[in-house]
Coordinates of C-alpha atoms in Angstrom, one line a residue:
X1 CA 0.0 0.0 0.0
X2 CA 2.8 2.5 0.2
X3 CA 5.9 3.1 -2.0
X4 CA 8.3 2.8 1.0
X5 CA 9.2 0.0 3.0
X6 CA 7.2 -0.9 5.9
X7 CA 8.0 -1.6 9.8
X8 CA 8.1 -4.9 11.0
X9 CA 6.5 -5.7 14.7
X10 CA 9.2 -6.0 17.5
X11 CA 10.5 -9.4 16.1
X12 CA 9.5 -9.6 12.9
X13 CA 8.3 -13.0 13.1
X14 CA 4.3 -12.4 11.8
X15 CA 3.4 -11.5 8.4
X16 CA 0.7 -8.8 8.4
X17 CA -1.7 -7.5 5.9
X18 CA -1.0 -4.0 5.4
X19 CA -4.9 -3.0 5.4
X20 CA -8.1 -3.7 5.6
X21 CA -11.7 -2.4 3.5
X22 CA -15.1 -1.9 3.8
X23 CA -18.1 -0.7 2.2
X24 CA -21.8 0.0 2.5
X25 CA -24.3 1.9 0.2
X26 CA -28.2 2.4 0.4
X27 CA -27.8 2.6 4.1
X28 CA -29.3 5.2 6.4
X29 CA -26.3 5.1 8.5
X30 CA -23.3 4.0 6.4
X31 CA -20.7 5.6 8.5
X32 CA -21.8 3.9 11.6
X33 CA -22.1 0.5 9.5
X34 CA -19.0 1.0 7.7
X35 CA -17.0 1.5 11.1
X36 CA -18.7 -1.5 13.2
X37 CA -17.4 -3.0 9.8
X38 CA -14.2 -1.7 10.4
X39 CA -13.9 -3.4 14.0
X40 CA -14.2 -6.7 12.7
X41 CA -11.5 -6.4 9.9
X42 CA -9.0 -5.0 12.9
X43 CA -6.8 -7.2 12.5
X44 CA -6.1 -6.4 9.3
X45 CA -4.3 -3.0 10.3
X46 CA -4.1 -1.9 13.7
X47 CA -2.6 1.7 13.3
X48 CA -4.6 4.5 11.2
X49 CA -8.4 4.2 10.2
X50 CA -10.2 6.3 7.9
X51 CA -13.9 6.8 6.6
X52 CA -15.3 8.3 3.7
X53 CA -19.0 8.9 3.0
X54 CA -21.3 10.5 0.2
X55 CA -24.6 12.3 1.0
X56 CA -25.9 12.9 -2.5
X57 CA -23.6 16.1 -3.1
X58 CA -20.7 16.3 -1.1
X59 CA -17.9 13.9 -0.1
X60 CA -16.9 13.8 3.5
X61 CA -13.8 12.4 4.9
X62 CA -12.4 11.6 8.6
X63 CA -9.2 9.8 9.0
X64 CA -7.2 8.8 12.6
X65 CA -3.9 7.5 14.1
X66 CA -4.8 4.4 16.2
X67 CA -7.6 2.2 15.9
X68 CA -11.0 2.7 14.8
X69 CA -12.5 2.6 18.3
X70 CA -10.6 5.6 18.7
X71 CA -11.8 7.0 16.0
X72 CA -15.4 6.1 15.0
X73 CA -16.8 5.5 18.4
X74 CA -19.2 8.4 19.0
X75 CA -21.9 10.1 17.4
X76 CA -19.7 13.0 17.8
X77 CA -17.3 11.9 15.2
X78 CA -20.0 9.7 13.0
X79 CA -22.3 12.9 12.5
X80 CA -18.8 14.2 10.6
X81 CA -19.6 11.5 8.0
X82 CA -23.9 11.8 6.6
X83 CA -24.5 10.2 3.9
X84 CA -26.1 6.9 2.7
X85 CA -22.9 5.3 0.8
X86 CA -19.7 4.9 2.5
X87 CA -15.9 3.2 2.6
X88 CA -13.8 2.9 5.1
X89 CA -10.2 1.4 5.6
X90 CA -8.0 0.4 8.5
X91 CA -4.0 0.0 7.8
X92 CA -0.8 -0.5 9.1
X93 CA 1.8 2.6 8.9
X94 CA 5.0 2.4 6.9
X95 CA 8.5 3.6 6.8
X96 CA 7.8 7.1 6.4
X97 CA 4.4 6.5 5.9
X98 CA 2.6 7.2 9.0
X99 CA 1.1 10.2 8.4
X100 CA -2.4 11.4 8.2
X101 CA -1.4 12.5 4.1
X102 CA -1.2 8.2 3.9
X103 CA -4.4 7.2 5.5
X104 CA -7.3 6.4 3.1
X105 CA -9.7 6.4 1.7
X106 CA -8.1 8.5 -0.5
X107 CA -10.1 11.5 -2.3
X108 CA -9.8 13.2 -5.5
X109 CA -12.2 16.6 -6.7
X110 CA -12.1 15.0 -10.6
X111 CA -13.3 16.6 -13.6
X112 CA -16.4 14.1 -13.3
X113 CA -17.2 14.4 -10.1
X114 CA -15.4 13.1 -6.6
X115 CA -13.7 10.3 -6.4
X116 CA -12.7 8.3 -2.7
X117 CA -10.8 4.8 -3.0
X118 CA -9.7 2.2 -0.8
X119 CA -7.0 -0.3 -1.4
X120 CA -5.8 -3.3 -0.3
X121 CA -2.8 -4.5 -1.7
X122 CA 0.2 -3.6 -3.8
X123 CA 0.9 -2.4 -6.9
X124 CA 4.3 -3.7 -8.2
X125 CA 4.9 -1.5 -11.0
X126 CA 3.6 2.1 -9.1
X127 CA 7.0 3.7 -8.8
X128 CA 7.0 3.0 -12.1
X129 CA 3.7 4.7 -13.2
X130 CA 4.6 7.2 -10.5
X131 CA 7.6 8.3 -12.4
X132 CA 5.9 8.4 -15.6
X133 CA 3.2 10.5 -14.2
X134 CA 5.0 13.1 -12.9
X135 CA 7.0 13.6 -15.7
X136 CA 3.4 14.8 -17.5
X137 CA 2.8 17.1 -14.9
X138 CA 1.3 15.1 -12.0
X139 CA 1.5 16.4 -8.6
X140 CA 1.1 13.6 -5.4
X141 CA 0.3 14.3 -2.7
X142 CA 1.2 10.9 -0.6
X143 CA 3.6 8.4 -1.0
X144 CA 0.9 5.8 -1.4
X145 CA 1.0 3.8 -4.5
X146 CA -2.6 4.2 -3.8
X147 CA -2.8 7.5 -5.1
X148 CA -1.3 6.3 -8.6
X149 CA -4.6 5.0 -9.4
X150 CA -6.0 8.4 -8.8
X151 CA -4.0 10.1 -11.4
X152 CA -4.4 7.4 -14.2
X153 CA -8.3 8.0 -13.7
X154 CA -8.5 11.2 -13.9
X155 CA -5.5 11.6 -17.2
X156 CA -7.6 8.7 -18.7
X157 CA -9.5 10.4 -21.9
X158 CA -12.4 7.3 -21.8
X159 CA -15.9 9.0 -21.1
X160 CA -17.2 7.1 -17.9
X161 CA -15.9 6.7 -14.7
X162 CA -16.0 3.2 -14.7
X163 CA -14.2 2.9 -18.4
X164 CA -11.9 5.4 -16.7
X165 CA -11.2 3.2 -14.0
X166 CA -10.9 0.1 -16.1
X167 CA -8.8 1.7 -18.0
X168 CA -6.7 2.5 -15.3
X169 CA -6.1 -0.9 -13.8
X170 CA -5.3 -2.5 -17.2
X171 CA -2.1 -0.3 -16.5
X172 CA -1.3 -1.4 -13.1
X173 CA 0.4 -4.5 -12.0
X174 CA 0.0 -6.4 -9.1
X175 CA -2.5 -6.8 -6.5
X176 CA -5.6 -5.1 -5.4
X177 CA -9.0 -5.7 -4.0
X178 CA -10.9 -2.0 -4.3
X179 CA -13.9 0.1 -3.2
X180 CA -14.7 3.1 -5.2
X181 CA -17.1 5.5 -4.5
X182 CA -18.0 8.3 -7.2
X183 CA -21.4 10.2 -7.5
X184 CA -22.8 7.7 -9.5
X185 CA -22.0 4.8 -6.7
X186 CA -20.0 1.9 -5.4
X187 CA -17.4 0.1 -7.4
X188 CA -15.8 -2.9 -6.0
X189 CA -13.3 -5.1 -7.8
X190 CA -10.6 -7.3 -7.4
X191 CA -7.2 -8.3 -9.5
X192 CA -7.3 -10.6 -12.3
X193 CA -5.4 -13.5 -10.0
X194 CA -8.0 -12.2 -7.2
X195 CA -4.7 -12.0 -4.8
X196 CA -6.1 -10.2 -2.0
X197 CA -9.6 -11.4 -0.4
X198 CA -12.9 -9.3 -1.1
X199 CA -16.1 -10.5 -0.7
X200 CA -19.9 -8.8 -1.2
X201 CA -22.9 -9.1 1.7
X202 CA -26.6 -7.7 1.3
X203 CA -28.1 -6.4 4.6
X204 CA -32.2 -5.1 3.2
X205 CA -31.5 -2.8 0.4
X206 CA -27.8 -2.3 1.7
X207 CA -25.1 -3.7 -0.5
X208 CA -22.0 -4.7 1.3
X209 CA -18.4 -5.1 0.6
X210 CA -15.5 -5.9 2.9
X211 CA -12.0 -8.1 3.1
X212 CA -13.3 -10.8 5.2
X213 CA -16.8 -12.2 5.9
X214 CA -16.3 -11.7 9.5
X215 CA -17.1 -8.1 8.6
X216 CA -21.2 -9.3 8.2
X217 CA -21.3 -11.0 10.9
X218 CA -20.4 -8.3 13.3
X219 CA -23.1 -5.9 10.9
X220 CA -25.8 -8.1 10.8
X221 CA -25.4 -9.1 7.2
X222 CA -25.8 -11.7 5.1
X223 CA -22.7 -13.0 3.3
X224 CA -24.1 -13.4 -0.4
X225 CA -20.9 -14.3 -2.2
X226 CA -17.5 -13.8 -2.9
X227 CA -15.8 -10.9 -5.6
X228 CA -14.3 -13.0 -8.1
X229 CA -10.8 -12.4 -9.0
X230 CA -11.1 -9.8 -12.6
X231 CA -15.0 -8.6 -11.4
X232 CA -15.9 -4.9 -11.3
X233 CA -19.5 -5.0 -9.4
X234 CA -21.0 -1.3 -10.0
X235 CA -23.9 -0.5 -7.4
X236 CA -26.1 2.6 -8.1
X237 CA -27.9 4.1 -5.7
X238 CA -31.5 2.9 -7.4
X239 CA -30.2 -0.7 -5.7
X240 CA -29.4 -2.1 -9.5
X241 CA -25.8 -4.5 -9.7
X242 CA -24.2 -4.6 -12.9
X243 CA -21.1 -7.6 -12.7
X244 CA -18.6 -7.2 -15.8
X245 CA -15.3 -8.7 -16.4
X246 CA -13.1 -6.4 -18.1
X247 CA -9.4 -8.5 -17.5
X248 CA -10.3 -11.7 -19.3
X249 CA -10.3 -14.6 -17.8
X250 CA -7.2 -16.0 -15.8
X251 CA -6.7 -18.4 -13.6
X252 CA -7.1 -17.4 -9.7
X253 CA -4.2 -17.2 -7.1
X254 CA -5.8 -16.0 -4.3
X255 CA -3.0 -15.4 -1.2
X256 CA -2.7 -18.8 0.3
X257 CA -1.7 -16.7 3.6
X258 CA -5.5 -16.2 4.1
X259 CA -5.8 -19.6 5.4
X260 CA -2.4 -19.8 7.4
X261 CA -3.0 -16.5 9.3
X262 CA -4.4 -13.3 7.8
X263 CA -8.1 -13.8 8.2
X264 CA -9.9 -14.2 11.2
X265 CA -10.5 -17.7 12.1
X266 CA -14.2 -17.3 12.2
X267 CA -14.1 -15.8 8.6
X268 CA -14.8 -17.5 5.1
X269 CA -11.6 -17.6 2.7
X270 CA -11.7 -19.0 -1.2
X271 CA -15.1 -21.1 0.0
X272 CA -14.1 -22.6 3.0
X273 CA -14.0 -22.1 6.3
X274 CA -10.9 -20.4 8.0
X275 CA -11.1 -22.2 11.2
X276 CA -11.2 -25.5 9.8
X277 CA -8.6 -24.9 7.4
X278 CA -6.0 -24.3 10.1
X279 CA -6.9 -27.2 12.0
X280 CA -6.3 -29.4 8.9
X281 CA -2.9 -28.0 8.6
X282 CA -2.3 -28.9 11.6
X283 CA -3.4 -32.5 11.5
X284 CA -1.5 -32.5 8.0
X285 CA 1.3 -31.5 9.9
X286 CA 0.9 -34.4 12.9
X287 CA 1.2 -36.8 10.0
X288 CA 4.0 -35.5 8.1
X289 CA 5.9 -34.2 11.2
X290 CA 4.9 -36.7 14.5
X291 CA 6.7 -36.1 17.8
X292 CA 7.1 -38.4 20.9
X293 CA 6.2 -35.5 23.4
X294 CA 3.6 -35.1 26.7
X295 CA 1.8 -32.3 24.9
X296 CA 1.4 -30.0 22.3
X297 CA 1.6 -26.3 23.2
X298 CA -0.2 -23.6 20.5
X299 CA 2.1 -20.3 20.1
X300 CA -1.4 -18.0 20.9
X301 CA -3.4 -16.7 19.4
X302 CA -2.6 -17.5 16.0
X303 CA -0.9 -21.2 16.3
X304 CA -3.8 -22.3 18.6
X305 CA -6.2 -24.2 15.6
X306 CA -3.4 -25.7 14.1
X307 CA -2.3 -26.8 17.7
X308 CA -5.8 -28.6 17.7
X309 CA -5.3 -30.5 14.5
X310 CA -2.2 -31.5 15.5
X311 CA -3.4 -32.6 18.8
X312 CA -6.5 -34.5 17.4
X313 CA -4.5 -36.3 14.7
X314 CA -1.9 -37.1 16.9
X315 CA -3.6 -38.4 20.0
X316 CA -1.3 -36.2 22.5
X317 CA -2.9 -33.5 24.9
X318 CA -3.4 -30.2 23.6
X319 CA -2.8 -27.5 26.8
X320 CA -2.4 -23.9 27.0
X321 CA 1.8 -24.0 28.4
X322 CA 2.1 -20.3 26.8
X323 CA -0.4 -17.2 28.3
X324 CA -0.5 -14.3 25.9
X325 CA -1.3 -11.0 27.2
X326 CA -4.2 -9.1 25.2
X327 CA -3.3 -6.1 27.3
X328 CA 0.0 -5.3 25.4
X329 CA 0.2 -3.0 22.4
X330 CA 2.3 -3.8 19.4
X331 CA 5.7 -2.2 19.6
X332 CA 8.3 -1.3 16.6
X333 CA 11.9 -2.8 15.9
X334 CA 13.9 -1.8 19.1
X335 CA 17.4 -1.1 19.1
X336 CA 18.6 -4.1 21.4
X337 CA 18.3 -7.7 21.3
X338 CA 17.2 -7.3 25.4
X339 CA 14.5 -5.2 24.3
X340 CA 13.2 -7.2 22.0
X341 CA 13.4 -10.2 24.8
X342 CA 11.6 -8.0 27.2
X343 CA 8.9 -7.9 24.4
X344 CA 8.5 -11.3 24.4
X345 CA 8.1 -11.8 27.9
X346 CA 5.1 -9.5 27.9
X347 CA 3.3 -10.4 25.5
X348 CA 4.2 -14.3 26.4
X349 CA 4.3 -15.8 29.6
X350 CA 5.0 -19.9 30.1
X351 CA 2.3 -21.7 32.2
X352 CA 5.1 -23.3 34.3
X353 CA 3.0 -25.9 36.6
X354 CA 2.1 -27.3 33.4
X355 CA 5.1 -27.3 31.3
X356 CA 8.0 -28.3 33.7
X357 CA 9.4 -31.7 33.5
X358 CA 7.1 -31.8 30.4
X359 CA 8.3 -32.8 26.7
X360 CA 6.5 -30.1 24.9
X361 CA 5.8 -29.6 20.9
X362 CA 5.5 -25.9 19.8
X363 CA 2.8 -25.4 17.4
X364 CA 3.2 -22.1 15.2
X365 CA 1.7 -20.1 12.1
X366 CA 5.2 -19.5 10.6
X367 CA 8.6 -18.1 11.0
X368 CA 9.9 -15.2 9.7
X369 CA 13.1 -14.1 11.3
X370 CA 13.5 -16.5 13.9
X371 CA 14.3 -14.0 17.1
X372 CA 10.3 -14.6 18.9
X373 CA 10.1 -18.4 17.7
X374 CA 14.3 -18.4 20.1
X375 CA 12.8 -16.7 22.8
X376 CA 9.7 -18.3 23.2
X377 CA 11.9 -22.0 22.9
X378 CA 14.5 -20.4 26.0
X379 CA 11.3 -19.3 27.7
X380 CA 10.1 -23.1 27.6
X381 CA 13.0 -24.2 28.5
X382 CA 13.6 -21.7 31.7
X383 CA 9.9 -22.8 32.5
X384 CA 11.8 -26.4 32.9
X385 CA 10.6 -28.2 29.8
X386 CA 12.2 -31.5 29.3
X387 CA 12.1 -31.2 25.7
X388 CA 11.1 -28.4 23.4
X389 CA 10.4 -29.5 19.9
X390 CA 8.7 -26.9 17.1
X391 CA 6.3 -27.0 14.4
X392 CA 5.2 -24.9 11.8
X393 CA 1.6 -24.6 10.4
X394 CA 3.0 -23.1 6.6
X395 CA 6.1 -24.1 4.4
X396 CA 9.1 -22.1 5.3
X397 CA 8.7 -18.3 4.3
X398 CA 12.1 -17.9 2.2
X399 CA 11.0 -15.1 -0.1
X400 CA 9.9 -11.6 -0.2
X401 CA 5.8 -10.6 -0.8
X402 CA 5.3 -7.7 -2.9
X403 CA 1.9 -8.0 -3.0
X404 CA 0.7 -6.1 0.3
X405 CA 2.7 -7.9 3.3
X406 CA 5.3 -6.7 4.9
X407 CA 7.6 -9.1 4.7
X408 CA 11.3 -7.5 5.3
X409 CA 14.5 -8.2 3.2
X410 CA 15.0 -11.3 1.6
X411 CA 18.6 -11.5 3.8
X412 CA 16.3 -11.0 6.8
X413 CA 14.0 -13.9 6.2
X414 CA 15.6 -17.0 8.0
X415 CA 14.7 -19.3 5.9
X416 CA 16.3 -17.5 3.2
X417 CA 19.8 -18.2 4.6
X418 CA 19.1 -21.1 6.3
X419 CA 18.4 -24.8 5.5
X420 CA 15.8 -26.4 8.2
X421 CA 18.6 -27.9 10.5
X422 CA 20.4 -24.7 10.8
X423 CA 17.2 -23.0 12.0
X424 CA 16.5 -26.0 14.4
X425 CA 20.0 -24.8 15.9
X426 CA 19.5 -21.1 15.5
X427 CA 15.9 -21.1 17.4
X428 CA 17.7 -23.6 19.8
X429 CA 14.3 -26.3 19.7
X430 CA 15.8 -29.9 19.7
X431 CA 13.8 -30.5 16.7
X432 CA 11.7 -28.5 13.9
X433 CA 9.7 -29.2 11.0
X434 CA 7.3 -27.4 8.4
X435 CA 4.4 -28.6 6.6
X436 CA 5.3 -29.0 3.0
X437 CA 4.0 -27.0 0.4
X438 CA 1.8 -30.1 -0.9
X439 CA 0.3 -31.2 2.6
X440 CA -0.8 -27.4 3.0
X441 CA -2.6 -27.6 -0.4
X442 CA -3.9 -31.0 0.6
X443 CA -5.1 -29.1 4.3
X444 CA -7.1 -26.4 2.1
X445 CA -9.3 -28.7 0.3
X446 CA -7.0 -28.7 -2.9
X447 CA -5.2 -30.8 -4.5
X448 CA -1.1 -31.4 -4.4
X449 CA 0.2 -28.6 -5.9
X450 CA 0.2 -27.7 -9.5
X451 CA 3.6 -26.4 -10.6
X452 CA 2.8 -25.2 -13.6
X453 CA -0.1 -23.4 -12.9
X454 CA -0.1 -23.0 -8.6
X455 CA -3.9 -22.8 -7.8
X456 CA -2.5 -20.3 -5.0
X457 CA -0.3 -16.9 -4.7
X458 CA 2.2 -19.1 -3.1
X459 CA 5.2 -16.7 -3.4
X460 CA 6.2 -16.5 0.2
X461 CA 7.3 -19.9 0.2
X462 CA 8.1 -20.8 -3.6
X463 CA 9.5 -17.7 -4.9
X464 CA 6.8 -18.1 -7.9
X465 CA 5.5 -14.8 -8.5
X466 CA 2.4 -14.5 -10.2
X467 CA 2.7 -11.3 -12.0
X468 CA 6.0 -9.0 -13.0
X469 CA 7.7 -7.3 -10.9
X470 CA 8.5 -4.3 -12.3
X471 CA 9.5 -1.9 -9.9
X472 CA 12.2 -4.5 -8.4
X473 CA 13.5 -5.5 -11.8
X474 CA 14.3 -1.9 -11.9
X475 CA 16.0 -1.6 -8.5
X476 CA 18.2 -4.6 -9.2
X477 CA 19.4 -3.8 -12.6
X478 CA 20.0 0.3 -11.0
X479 CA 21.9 -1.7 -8.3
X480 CA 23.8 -4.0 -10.4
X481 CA 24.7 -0.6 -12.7
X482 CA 26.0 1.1 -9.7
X483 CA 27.9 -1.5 -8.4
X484 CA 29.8 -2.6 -11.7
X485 CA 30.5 1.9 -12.1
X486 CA 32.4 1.2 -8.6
X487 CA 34.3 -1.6 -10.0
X488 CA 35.1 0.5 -13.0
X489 CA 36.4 2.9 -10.7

């Protein structure tokens, strides 16, 4: 979502989706739906929140730091957005990205009218288009690659805003699940591999759109179906839906990472069931990994379905050896490897009368850079755990997503530079083991997986990318020149 390279948490060791979207029109109060909407997508970006709404004349825009209970949570601040169409967004900040300029929904006063969009997702080729832009004369005003969809709207010369927008996007590269509001109504679509999740709800006469079905279920909706990967849906406000397909037809690679951790557990991803998917990993995971231990220990929140599976497959207890706290905010890099620790210890405590003397199996979503998955193993063991052995509920992540995570540098992901046993050694468990990339196809209802035509956005794990990367070709071969001018120096 933003042309500069995001923070990691503390450690490093979770992938997050850079944002979150919603959107309601033909409501009566589409603000105040649109931000109980925002609650349940959270998750999705825990830093800056924004709302913007459409009365019939005017475009109205409120955007925060922190979360959207801080925000949107009295009438006070709701009565700043009337209006019966709205779209909200909540997002994590970047490096030098944090600002209020950054937070969308974005808005544009365009020749045809207003124009607010939010986006999740990345667009791989925007510094590209960026550049090109501003050499005709374009002015931006964030750092968001966002905002490069703006400008390509309003310098398209097509007569409609929606053959403007489509006109737009056939530029862009990458991924993006969008909500656009103009005078005219809602537009919601996805990208042609349908990379990042978007799905549609009806709630009376009130269309719905939002990144995760959760988002009904907090609203009162009904969950009608999924947006498929390459559909524009237009809603007007007379309650008529026009679907078109604009990209052609291509097959899907929806972001595997949905079903490992992104999405709440009690959401719907691809057709299934989030919750149950993670438990199948995990039991996929007792079968190709087993491990002669007293119990199997979830890393909480987000290792404790796969925990389950792994427990039920494998016949040993599942217990709660690890307390998180709820209480403690997420924190930036630090500058010392004790502050990181002391991190760790607050947001993780070891349920000692249970674990000591205990031989204990970790059970985690994934690991990244290997420094929280260490100290939680040394907390274990300081608890007195016999034995500490460590499982992982995805393949290991040994490549960069450009695609709207914020995965670091390649040189920063462990299992870039390390082979499995050197991690064993490095996070100091006495053993460790991944699901393979076929069991955690197998664990989300599909079949092994297809190599030469992934039915996933597996990139994480495979290095496969699923569309050019245009913007990082560039980088390389600008790095490459300027380090052979050095040698010719």
């Amino acid at each position: 979502m933003n042309l500069t390279h995001p923070f990691l948490d503390d450690d490093g060791d979770k992938l997050r989706e850079e944002c979150g979207v919603f959107g309601a029109i033909n409501a009566s109060d589409a603000s105040t739906v649109t931000a109980l909407g925002l609650h349940a997508l959270q998750h999705r970006g825990q830093e800056a929140a924004g709302i913007s709404s459409f009365d019939g004349n005017s475009f109205f825009t409120v955007r925060g730091i922190g979360h959207v209970a801080e925000n949107f949570s009295t009438a006070e601040a709701l009565s700043q957005l009337p209006g019966f169409m709205a779209a909200g967004h909540v997002r994590y900040s970047t490096t030098g990205g944090s600002g209020l300029r950054n937070i969308q929904p974005l808005y544009a006063d365009l020749a045809s009218g207003g124009f607010a969009v939010a986006h999740n997702g990345n667009i791989s080729n925007a510094q590209t288009l960026r550049d090109d832009l501003v050499r005709r004369g374009a002015i931006f005003q964030s750092t968001s690659d966002t905002e490069v969809i703006i400008h390509l709207v309003a310098t398209s010369r097509y007569p409609s805003m929606i053959e403007r927008l489509i006109d737009a996007l056939r530029l862009v590269e990458g991924a993006y699940s969008l909500i656009v509001m103009t005078p005219e109504g809602m537009i919601a679509c996805r990208d042609p591999l349908g990379i990042r999740p978007l799905v549609m709800g009806k709630m009376g006469d009130t269309i719905l759109f939002a990144s995760e079905s959760v988002a009904f279920d907090v609203t009162g909706a009904e969950f009608v179906r999924q947006v498929e990967p390459g559909e524009m849906i237009h809603v007007d406000f007379d309650g008529e839906i026009k679907s078109i397909r604009p990209f052609g037809d291509h097959p899907a690679r929806p972001c595997i990472f949905e079903h490992v951790y992104f999405s709440r557990p009690d959401s719907i991803f691809d057709g299934r069931s989030v919750y149950s998917a993670r438990k199948a990993i995990g039991e996929q995971l007792a079968i190709e990994s087993p491990c002669d231990v007293d119990l199997v220990v979830p890393v909480p929140d987000s290792g404790v379905p796969a925990a389950i599976g792994y427990a039920q497959q494998s016949g040993i207890p599942f217990e709660l050896g690890i307390i998180r706290s709820h209480y403690v905010g997420r924190t930036f890099i630090q500058p010392s490897d004790g502050a990181r620790h002391s991190g760790v210890r607050r947001k993780h405590n070891a349920n000692r009368g249970l674990v000591e003397g205990k031989r204990i199996v970790l059970i985690d979503d994934s690991i990244v850079r290997g420094t929280t998955s260490m100290k939680i193993v040394e907390m274990m063991r300081d608890a007195g755990a016999s034995e500490v052995h460590f499982r992982v509920a995805s393949p290991p992540t040994a490549h960069s997503c450009f695609y709207g995570v914020d995965t670091p540098e390649r040189s920063k992901l462990l299992a870039a530079r390390m082979d499995v046993e050197p991690m064993r050694s490095f996070i100091k468990a006495d053993s460790l083991a991944f699901v393979s990339i076929d069991g955690l196809y197998r664990a989300v209802g599909e079949k092994p997986r297809n190599s030469a035509c992934p039915q996933y956005c597996d990139a994480c794990f495979t290095g496969d990318y699923p569309t050019p990367l245009t913007d990082l070709n560039a980088r390389d071969q600008e790095d490459a020149q300027l380090s052979f001018d050095k040698v010719s120096v």
